[in-house]
Amino acid sequence: MHKSDKIFIAGASGMAGSAIIRNLVKKGYTHLIGSYHSKTLPEQKNLPLKQIRIDLQYQDAVNQFFKTEKPDYVFLAAAKVGGIQANNTYPAEFIYSNLAIQAHVIQASFENKVKRLLFLGSSCIYPKHCPQPMKEEHLLTGLLEPTNEPYAIAKIAGIKMCEAYNRQYHTRFLAVMPTNLYGPNDNFSLETSHVLPALIRKFHEARISHAERVVIWGTGSPRREFLHVDDMADACVHVMNLPDSDIETHLTHYPSPCFVNIGTGKDCTIKELALLIKDLSGFKGVLEFDTTRPDGTLVKRLDVSRLKNLGWQAKVSLEDGVQEIYDWFVNESGH
Ligand code: GFB
């Protein structure tokens, strides 16, 4: 990407999209367009970013946008996302919204001759009982985790769309599969968020209210890998900027997968994560495990060697990242 190329970030106000915008601005890109669905972020006010409100679930709106703006590059970070409970409660919304958004943006990118597109997926595309660590070639080798199967099916369809367009139309549509993300602009709602923001909020509020216990869902034994969203954004921009030779040899050469995992390659149990956040918060009470809540997949650690061979590695440690987001949450929530 040249610094003055027109770059479209779909999902500009979400945690992933806003991190990609921060990364692009830091690297000197000057011609950014972001789409948002319901809200804009105050932090984006003075950036070289044009903000456009579009509901990407409507194909006409997407087509009109692409025809008018003609972006050179597209980061497809718009998605309906949530934690285990949200996925389990709203399966229809998770499959419909994601299929609609990605189908419209990918097709419009093809019709409008976008140079490269990067689709953001998720590590839940891999089978529930996948060999560990999970490699790109493990896709579609087993059954999925039931709590997020509709979301995973939509994300797998997105990967397969990119692959199909590359095969038939010789496009350069790439995809990345990040592990569990956390960072600024995350969702901290207790029912719909992912575990890391939920625990930050629970421990912080428990310390302030002098509560005796904090409830952790499930058994605490599932293992998860956590990646700071700024690392993810840096990896996305790295992949988008790979030389043509790497793209052709590794990512658009059927049948090699058109996607790469993004993670740290390290995981921990939910109980270990809870103890780390408990320490940061200063909460002195006890942890209680609510085993009526689902554990989900027991282990899902990514093999990150493909991305490492393409020249990128994660930098933010879990300890540093969690401290930063703890402070961010305290600042945002105002107490
Ligand atoms: O982050 P999380 O909601 O999603 O939950 P998944 C991870 C683990 O943390 C599960 C436990 O075992 C939860 O039961 N957990 C403990 C909690 N306490 C809490 C809590 O207070 N809130 C939450 N949310 N969890 C999601 C998928 O799976 O991961 C998505 O559903 C997506 O589709 C995403 O792939 C990355 O890691 O289980």
CSV table of C-alpha atoms in Angstrom, one decimal, residues 198-320:
chain,number,residue,atom,x,y,z
A,198,ALA,CA,-15.8,-9.2,31.7
A,199,LEU,CA,-13.2,-10.2,34.4
A,200,ILE,CA,-11.6,-6.7,34.4
A,201,ARG,CA,-15.0,-5.2,35.1
A,202,LYS,CA,-16.1,-7.8,37.6
A,203,PHE,CA,-12.9,-7.5,39.7
A,204,HIS,CA,-12.7,-3.7,39.5
A,205,GLU,CA,-16.4,-3.3,40.6
A,206,ALA,CA,-16.0,-6.0,43.3
A,207,ARG,CA,-13.0,-4.1,44.8
A,208,ILE,CA,-14.9,-0.8,44.8
A,209,SER,CA,-18.0,-2.3,46.4
A,210,HIS,CA,-16.0,-4.4,48.9
A,211,ALA,CA,-17.8,-7.6,47.6
A,212,GLU,CA,-16.7,-10.9,49.1
A,213,ARG,CA,-16.7,-12.9,45.9
A,214,VAL,CA,-16.3,-12.7,42.1
A,215,VAL,CA,-18.2,-15.2,40.0
A,216,ILE,CA,-16.2,-16.8,37.1
A,217,TRP,CA,-18.3,-18.7,34.5
A,218,GLY,CA,-17.5,-22.4,33.9
A,219,THR,CA,-14.9,-24.5,35.6
A,220,GLY,CA,-11.9,-22.1,35.1
A,221,SER,CA,-10.0,-24.9,33.4
A,222,PRO,CA,-10.5,-24.1,29.7
A,223,ARG,CA,-7.3,-22.6,28.1
A,224,ARG,CA,-7.3,-19.5,26.0
A,225,GLU,CA,-4.7,-17.5,24.1
A,226,PHE,CA,-5.1,-13.7,24.3
A,227,LEU,CA,-3.7,-11.2,21.8
A,228,HIS,CA,-3.6,-7.4,22.2
A,229,VAL,CA,-5.6,-5.8,19.4
A,230,ASP,CA,-2.7,-3.4,18.6
A,231,ASP,CA,-0.6,-6.5,17.8
A,232,MET,CA,-3.4,-7.9,15.7
A,233,ALA,CA,-3.7,-4.6,13.8
A,234,ASP,CA,0.1,-4.5,13.2
A,235,ALA,CA,-0.1,-8.1,11.8
A,236,CYS,CA,-3.0,-7.1,9.5
A,237,VAL,CA,-1.1,-4.2,8.0
A,238,HIS,CA,2.0,-6.5,7.7
A,239,VAL,CA,0.0,-9.1,5.7
A,240,MET,CA,-1.7,-6.5,3.5
A,241,ASN,CA,1.8,-5.2,2.6
A,242,LEU,CA,3.4,-8.5,1.9
A,243,PRO,CA,5.3,-8.5,-1.4
A,244,ASP,CA,3.4,-10.0,-4.4
A,245,SER,CA,5.8,-12.9,-4.5
A,246,ASP,CA,4.8,-14.0,-0.9
A,247,ILE,CA,1.1,-13.5,-1.7
A,248,GLU,CA,1.3,-15.6,-4.9
A,249,THR,CA,3.4,-18.3,-3.4
A,250,HIS,CA,1.8,-18.7,0.0
A,251,LEU,CA,-1.7,-17.2,0.1
A,252,THR,CA,-3.4,-17.2,-3.3
A,253,HIS,CA,-1.9,-20.3,-4.8
A,254,TYR,CA,-4.8,-22.8,-4.6
A,255,PRO,CA,-5.1,-25.2,-2.7
A,256,SER,CA,-2.8,-23.5,-0.1
A,257,PRO,CA,-5.0,-21.7,2.5
A,258,CYS,CA,-5.5,-18.0,1.8
A,259,PHE,CA,-5.4,-17.2,5.5
A,260,VAL,CA,-2.9,-17.0,8.4
A,261,ASN,CA,-3.3,-17.4,12.1
A,262,ILE,CA,-2.5,-14.4,14.3
A,263,GLY,CA,-1.7,-15.1,17.9
A,264,THR,CA,1.0,-15.2,20.5
A,265,GLY,CA,1.3,-19.0,20.5
A,266,LYS,CA,0.9,-19.0,24.3
A,267,ASP,CA,-2.2,-19.8,26.4
A,268,CYS,CA,-3.3,-19.9,30.0
A,269,THR,CA,-6.3,-21.2,31.9
A,270,ILE,CA,-9.3,-19.0,32.7
A,271,LYS,CA,-8.4,-19.4,36.4
A,272,GLU,CA,-4.9,-18.2,35.8
A,273,LEU,CA,-6.3,-15.2,33.9
A,274,ALA,CA,-8.7,-14.5,36.7
A,275,LEU,CA,-5.9,-14.6,39.3
A,276,LEU,CA,-3.8,-12.2,37.2
A,277,ILE,CA,-6.7,-9.7,37.0
A,278,LYS,CA,-7.5,-10.2,40.7
A,279,ASP,CA,-3.9,-9.2,41.6
A,280,LEU,CA,-4.0,-6.1,39.4
A,281,SER,CA,-7.4,-5.0,40.8
A,282,GLY,CA,-6.4,-5.3,44.5
A,283,PHE,CA,-9.6,-7.4,45.2
A,284,LYS,CA,-9.1,-9.5,48.3
A,285,GLY,CA,-12.2,-11.8,48.3
A,286,VAL,CA,-12.7,-15.3,46.8
A,287,LEU,CA,-13.3,-16.7,43.3
A,288,GLU,CA,-16.5,-18.7,42.8
A,289,PHE,CA,-16.9,-20.9,39.7
A,290,ASP,CA,-20.4,-21.1,38.3
A,291,THR,CA,-20.4,-24.5,36.6
A,292,THR,CA,-23.9,-24.0,35.2
A,293,ARG,CA,-22.3,-21.7,32.6
A,294,PRO,CA,-20.6,-23.3,29.6
A,295,ASP,CA,-16.8,-23.8,29.3
A,296,GLY,CA,-16.9,-23.9,25.5
A,297,THR,CA,-13.8,-25.3,23.8
A,298,LEU,CA,-11.3,-26.7,26.3
A,299,VAL,CA,-8.2,-25.7,24.5
A,300,LYS,CA,-7.6,-23.6,21.3
A,301,ARG,CA,-4.0,-22.5,20.9
A,302,LEU,CA,-2.9,-21.3,17.5
A,303,ASP,CA,0.2,-22.4,15.6
A,304,VAL,CA,1.7,-19.1,14.6
A,305,SER,CA,4.6,-20.4,12.5
A,306,ARG,CA,3.1,-19.5,9.1
A,307,LEU,CA,2.9,-15.8,10.1
A,308,LYS,CA,6.3,-16.0,11.7
A,309,ASN,CA,7.7,-17.3,8.4
A,310,LEU,CA,6.1,-14.3,6.7
A,311,GLY,CA,8.0,-12.0,9.0
A,312,TRP,CA,5.7,-11.1,12.0
A,313,GLN,CA,5.6,-11.9,15.7
A,314,ALA,CA,3.4,-10.6,18.6
A,315,LYS,CA,5.1,-8.1,20.9
A,316,VAL,CA,2.7,-7.2,23.8
A,317,SER,CA,2.9,-9.6,26.8
A,318,LEU,CA,-0.3,-10.6,28.5
A,319,GLU,CA,0.8,-8.9,31.8
A,320,ASP,CA,1.5,-5.6,30.1
